[in-house]
Structures are given as structure tokens and as C-alpha cells.
C-alpha positions as MATLAB code, in Angstrom:
seq = 'AILCAYICHKFLAPIKSLSSIEQFSIEEFFSLVQQFFSTFAHFNWSADALRLYPKSYKPKTLVGRSLAHNRGSMRIISPSAPFNNTGRSTINSTRDLISEGLERVLQLLTTINTITSEDKWNALKQILELSHEFPSEKVKSILRLTLSSENGQELDEWIGWTKSRLGHFLNDCEEECHLSIQTQNSIEYRSNNIEGFYAIGFQLDPQSLNRNRKFFDCLKKFLNQFNLCPNRTDSMKISQDVISVHDWKLERTQPKPQRLRK';
ca = [
     -20.943   50.276 -224.001;
     -23.957   51.254 -226.160;
     -26.371   50.040 -223.510;
     -24.873   52.261 -221.014;
     -25.081   55.158 -223.328;
     -28.676   54.668 -224.197;
     -29.331   54.756 -220.345;
     -27.314   57.816 -219.786;
     -28.967   59.597 -222.984;
     -32.541   59.061 -221.857;
     -32.240   59.209 -218.064;
     -28.989   61.393 -217.206;
     -29.768   65.352 -216.920;
     -27.437   67.169 -219.225;
     -24.117   67.792 -217.824;
     -23.584   71.602 -217.630;
     -19.709   71.608 -216.916;
     -17.090   69.352 -216.315;
     -17.080   70.376 -212.318;
     -20.593   69.293 -211.971;
     -19.215   65.760 -212.686;
     -17.434   65.933 -209.572;
     -20.645   66.410 -207.592;
     -22.250   63.224 -209.222;
     -23.744   61.683 -206.224;
     -24.126   57.970 -205.397;
     -27.961   58.689 -205.299;
     -27.913   59.761 -208.773;
     -25.476   56.916 -210.070;
     -27.451   54.203 -208.256;
     -30.790   55.535 -209.905;
     -28.717   54.929 -213.509;
     -27.791   51.542 -212.474;
     -31.571   50.536 -211.557;
     -32.764   52.195 -214.879;
     -30.141   49.767 -216.880;
     -31.249   46.576 -215.355;
     -35.017   47.524 -215.408;
     -34.867   48.623 -218.921;
     -32.975   45.819 -220.294;
     -33.975   42.815 -218.188;
     -37.882   43.915 -219.521;
     -36.616   44.707 -223.043;
     -38.259   42.466 -225.712;
     -34.965   41.398 -227.592;
     -36.444   38.793 -229.744;
     -38.822   41.186 -231.379;
     -37.359   44.546 -231.161;
     -34.173   46.283 -232.041;
     -32.309   48.842 -229.434;
     -31.557   52.130 -231.226;
     -29.021   54.888 -230.086;
     -29.340   57.935 -232.381;
     -28.462   61.625 -231.397;
     -31.318   63.954 -231.932;
     -29.406   65.419 -234.760;
     -28.793   62.184 -236.554;
     -30.442   61.430 -239.802;
     -30.174   57.434 -240.839;
     -28.799   57.002 -244.432;
     -30.441   54.548 -246.795;
     -27.567   51.985 -247.651;
     -27.664   48.704 -249.629;
     -27.574   45.997 -247.170;
     -28.309   48.141 -244.016;
     -31.441   45.999 -243.346;
     -29.398   42.895 -243.273;
     -26.813   44.050 -240.972;
     -29.494   45.883 -238.674;
     -31.490   42.361 -238.596;
     -28.332   40.290 -238.143;
     -27.989   38.673 -234.458;
     -30.442   37.999 -231.652;
     -29.682   41.118 -229.672;
     -29.789   43.931 -232.347;
     -28.242   47.052 -230.687;
     -27.970   49.724 -233.369;
     -26.014   52.819 -233.496;
     -24.826   55.207 -235.977;
     -21.171   54.012 -235.459;
     -19.411   50.796 -236.871;
     -19.146   47.981 -236.892;
     -22.052   47.630 -239.488;
     -24.222   49.691 -236.935;
     -25.055   46.795 -235.149;
     -23.035   45.938 -232.009;
     -24.912   42.732 -231.122;
     -24.869   41.233 -234.571;
     -23.140   37.907 -233.785;
     -25.281   37.033 -230.621;
     -27.108   33.740 -230.529;
     -30.414   33.010 -229.044;
     -28.933   31.117 -226.448;
     -26.337   33.964 -225.071;
     -29.317   36.270 -225.508;
     -31.387   34.261 -222.958;
     -28.405   33.912 -220.716;
     -27.775   37.740 -220.704;
     -31.555   38.369 -219.925;
     -31.714   36.021 -217.242;
     -28.575   37.767 -215.485;
     -30.281   40.998 -215.852;
     -33.300   39.372 -214.229;
     -31.111   38.186 -211.541;
     -29.718   41.538 -210.776;
     -33.181   42.961 -210.789;
     -34.566   40.633 -208.516;
     -31.642   41.410 -206.035;
     -32.255   44.972 -205.895;
     -36.083   44.345 -205.164;
     -35.170   42.159 -202.072;
     -32.361   44.245 -200.462;
     -32.653   47.947 -198.670;
     -31.703   50.673 -201.031;
     -32.946   53.655 -198.774;
     -29.480   55.090 -197.729;
     -26.314   55.958 -199.102;
     -24.919   53.212 -197.446;
     -27.557   50.879 -198.495;
     -27.047   51.806 -202.264;
     -22.981   51.180 -201.899;
     -23.823   47.922 -200.286;
     -26.228   46.937 -203.094;
     -23.699   48.040 -205.825;
     -21.117   45.745 -204.191;
     -23.559   42.694 -204.097;
     -24.153   43.100 -207.769;
     -20.448   43.088 -208.413;
     -20.248   39.788 -206.321;
     -22.717   37.818 -208.298;
     -21.155   35.129 -209.804;
     -21.521   33.571 -213.111;
     -23.550   30.211 -212.879;
     -22.099   27.659 -214.663;
     -23.781   25.153 -215.465;
     -27.087   26.862 -214.941;
     -30.091   24.500 -213.597;
     -31.293   24.221 -216.969;
     -28.211   22.517 -218.462;
     -28.298   18.585 -218.418;
     -25.037   17.597 -220.166;
     -21.577   18.865 -220.671;
     -19.595   18.522 -223.810;
     -15.828   18.785 -222.574;
     -13.139   19.664 -224.610;
      -9.520   18.630 -223.432;
      -6.571   20.294 -225.370;
      -2.898   19.109 -224.630;
       0.335   20.040 -226.011;
       3.983   19.635 -224.860;
       4.442   23.263 -223.631;
       2.426   26.371 -222.665;
       3.243   28.265 -225.906;
       1.784   25.778 -228.061;
      -1.136   25.027 -225.883;
      -1.845   28.826 -226.017;
      -1.853   28.605 -229.826;
      -4.040   25.514 -229.836;
      -6.626   27.027 -227.516;
      -6.503   30.354 -229.764;
      -7.284   27.764 -232.912;
     -10.064   26.441 -230.688;
     -11.864   29.770 -229.983;
     -11.373   30.860 -233.586;
     -13.580   28.111 -234.726;
     -15.895   27.827 -231.784;
     -18.499   30.403 -232.758;
     -19.217   28.639 -236.073;
     -19.750   25.329 -233.844;
     -22.205   27.014 -231.397;
     -24.213   28.946 -234.334;
     -24.546   25.399 -235.886;
     -25.718   23.728 -232.768;
     -28.306   26.265 -232.626;
     -29.500   26.766 -236.187;
     -29.051   23.441 -237.288;
     -29.571   21.143 -234.224;
     -32.186   23.674 -232.365;
     -29.894   23.157 -229.271;
     -29.860   25.883 -226.364;
     -26.248   26.336 -225.027;
     -24.163   27.693 -222.075;
     -20.615   28.211 -222.727;
     -17.868   28.168 -219.940;
     -16.435   31.753 -219.573;
     -12.736   30.655 -219.269;
     -10.456   28.095 -220.295;
      -8.959   25.980 -217.500;
      -5.615   24.984 -217.319;
      -3.673   22.177 -215.135;
      -0.931   23.771 -213.080;
       2.024   22.583 -215.492;
       0.149   24.694 -218.468;
      -0.014   21.695 -220.816;
      -3.306   20.712 -220.711;
      -6.673   22.968 -221.182;
     -10.316   22.388 -220.399;
     -13.338   23.917 -221.896;
     -17.123   23.109 -221.211;
     -20.041   23.598 -223.045;
     -23.467   23.002 -221.481;
     -26.698   21.610 -223.213;
     -30.142   21.255 -221.991;
     -30.451   17.985 -223.353;
     -29.416   14.876 -221.082;
     -26.238   12.903 -222.341;
     -28.346   10.093 -223.910;
     -30.314   12.417 -225.970;
     -27.504   14.452 -227.108;
     -25.515   11.201 -227.941;
     -28.184   10.156 -230.107;
     -28.838   13.410 -232.042;
     -27.067   12.767 -235.469;
     -27.245   16.530 -236.586;
     -25.200   17.456 -233.188;
     -22.427   14.799 -234.022;
     -22.526   16.081 -237.592;
     -21.874   19.425 -236.279;
     -19.198   18.326 -233.833;
     -17.295   16.255 -236.474;
     -17.558   19.358 -238.855;
     -15.955   21.309 -235.825;
     -13.388   18.678 -234.852;
     -12.046   18.352 -238.644;
     -11.308   22.213 -238.437;
      -8.635   21.295 -236.084;
      -6.426   19.351 -238.846;
      -6.256   22.596 -240.899;
      -4.086   24.391 -238.231;
      -1.207   25.354 -240.063;
       1.134   25.334 -237.146;
      -0.329   22.140 -235.493;
       2.540   19.610 -234.151;
       2.078   16.033 -233.226;
       2.159   16.988 -229.491;
      -1.039   19.204 -230.205;
      -4.084   16.893 -229.378;
      -7.713   17.409 -228.824;
     -10.181   15.045 -226.989;
     -13.990   15.345 -226.498;
     -16.718   13.485 -224.192;
     -20.252   14.315 -223.402;
     -21.046   13.575 -219.505;
     -23.960   14.523 -217.376;
     -23.904   17.673 -215.278;
     -23.815   15.514 -212.130;
     -20.735   13.613 -213.235;
     -19.288   16.937 -214.030;
     -19.715   18.456 -210.710;
     -18.661   15.148 -208.833;
     -15.698   14.997 -210.913;
     -14.598   18.439 -209.914;
     -15.059   17.637 -206.036;
     -12.247   14.677 -206.388;
      -8.650   15.805 -205.297;
      -6.761   16.241 -208.771;
      -3.848   18.261 -210.019;
      -4.254   22.048 -209.438;
      -6.429   23.660 -212.245;
      -6.138   27.368 -213.027;
      -8.713   29.423 -214.624;
      -7.472   32.017 -217.181;
];
């Protein structure tokens, strides 16, 4: 939302009245979309912070402000909470994937016709139809987490506990192990909803990842967190394995019980 506001603030002409919004053309909207992707695909996220300040805003000097502003790999600064930095929890791997996605859309827009209004509508439709690629071409191994329980309600609680601990594990993998990561967008459920599967991609091959002591120290620390779940029952189990991307894709082509994504 902050990125959209930045583009509108910078490139959108002032709106004179509410009635003028109804006359907003597809050409004007498409121009803003182009500006969005061209601006942020080329933005130097690793070195610069994006700042959205109204002209009348005067930044205040507060203790700890610099720490909050410098936190995260995509520093998106605005006058509003939380901590004036909406991207403070972004890790390098996520930033790189976002940048690749922005660049992917920009490349699409340079290869298709966008002359007529119909062309622009079709271009917007193609942007929306771009799929999230998991695993990406750079990923060589998959850490697969399998969560199970005796009923769907327990499984949802188990998955919620996993998600609450996952961020720390990913940060440890990046900061302590210096690994590049790609996470799956969704949990996959078996059709009976008593098993859930979640995949995390790494750019190391399985052999190198299995030999990485720091990685397994971080993984052990992550798995130990599941013993602290206050509502864990005997039926709530978790297992993990590291497999190659080839094996992961091959496994998914085999006939198995139906999986649902949520």
C-alpha cells in the first residue's frame, strides 16, 4: 500500500473532485502501473530507503528511530506506524524474490503491445495471470515439513504454531548460515485435512545442505520450539526431510491422495 501511495503521490495529477475519479481512464491507470514496476524494479533496495512523506510533514527526532528505520532489507519509511518502517521484517532472500518478480513484470510489458486501450487491458490481465514460481530456477534443494494430527482443528492449530516460529528460523538460516531461501506461498493439505505439507527452498544442493552444521543447528533449534506448544497433543507430529528439486517435482507427478492448497 505504501508503494502504491508513493507512485500516486509522485505521478498522479491532483484530483480536483470526486466526480473526476469516475473519468479516470484506462490509459491513466496503465501509466501508473508502468511507473510502479519500472520504479521499484530498478530501485536500489539494498542501499536506499524509500520514503513517503507529505510535503507538510516534518520528521521528528526520536530515540531509536534510526534503528527502526534501518531494520529489514526493504526499508519503506512513512510517517505512520508501525515504527515508521513497513518493511522492517523483510529478509534479503524475500527482497531478492520481490525484485525478481517486479523485473519479470517489467520484461513482460516490454514484449507485448500496449498501444490501444484493449492492448492495455490485455496487458493488465497477463500481469494478474503471472504465477508464483516455486521453486525458482536457483533453488536446488527442498526442506519439506510434514505436519499431522488426528483432526483438522488440531492440524490448523499446529500449522499456526509453525508459522509463528518460522520467521525466526528463516532469519537464522540467512544471517547465521548465509543461505538464500525461497518459501512456498501456501500450506498443502491432504484431502482428509489431517496432514499438511510446507516446503522451503535453498540454493544449496541437498548434499551440501545436509553437511552444513550451522543449518542443522538452526533446524534443531526450530524443531525444539514445537515441544513448547502448550496445546500439543500426542497426535500432533512433525517430520522433515531434505530432497532435491528434481525428486520433489518427480514426487508431485506421481498419483497420490488429493492435495489441497490453502
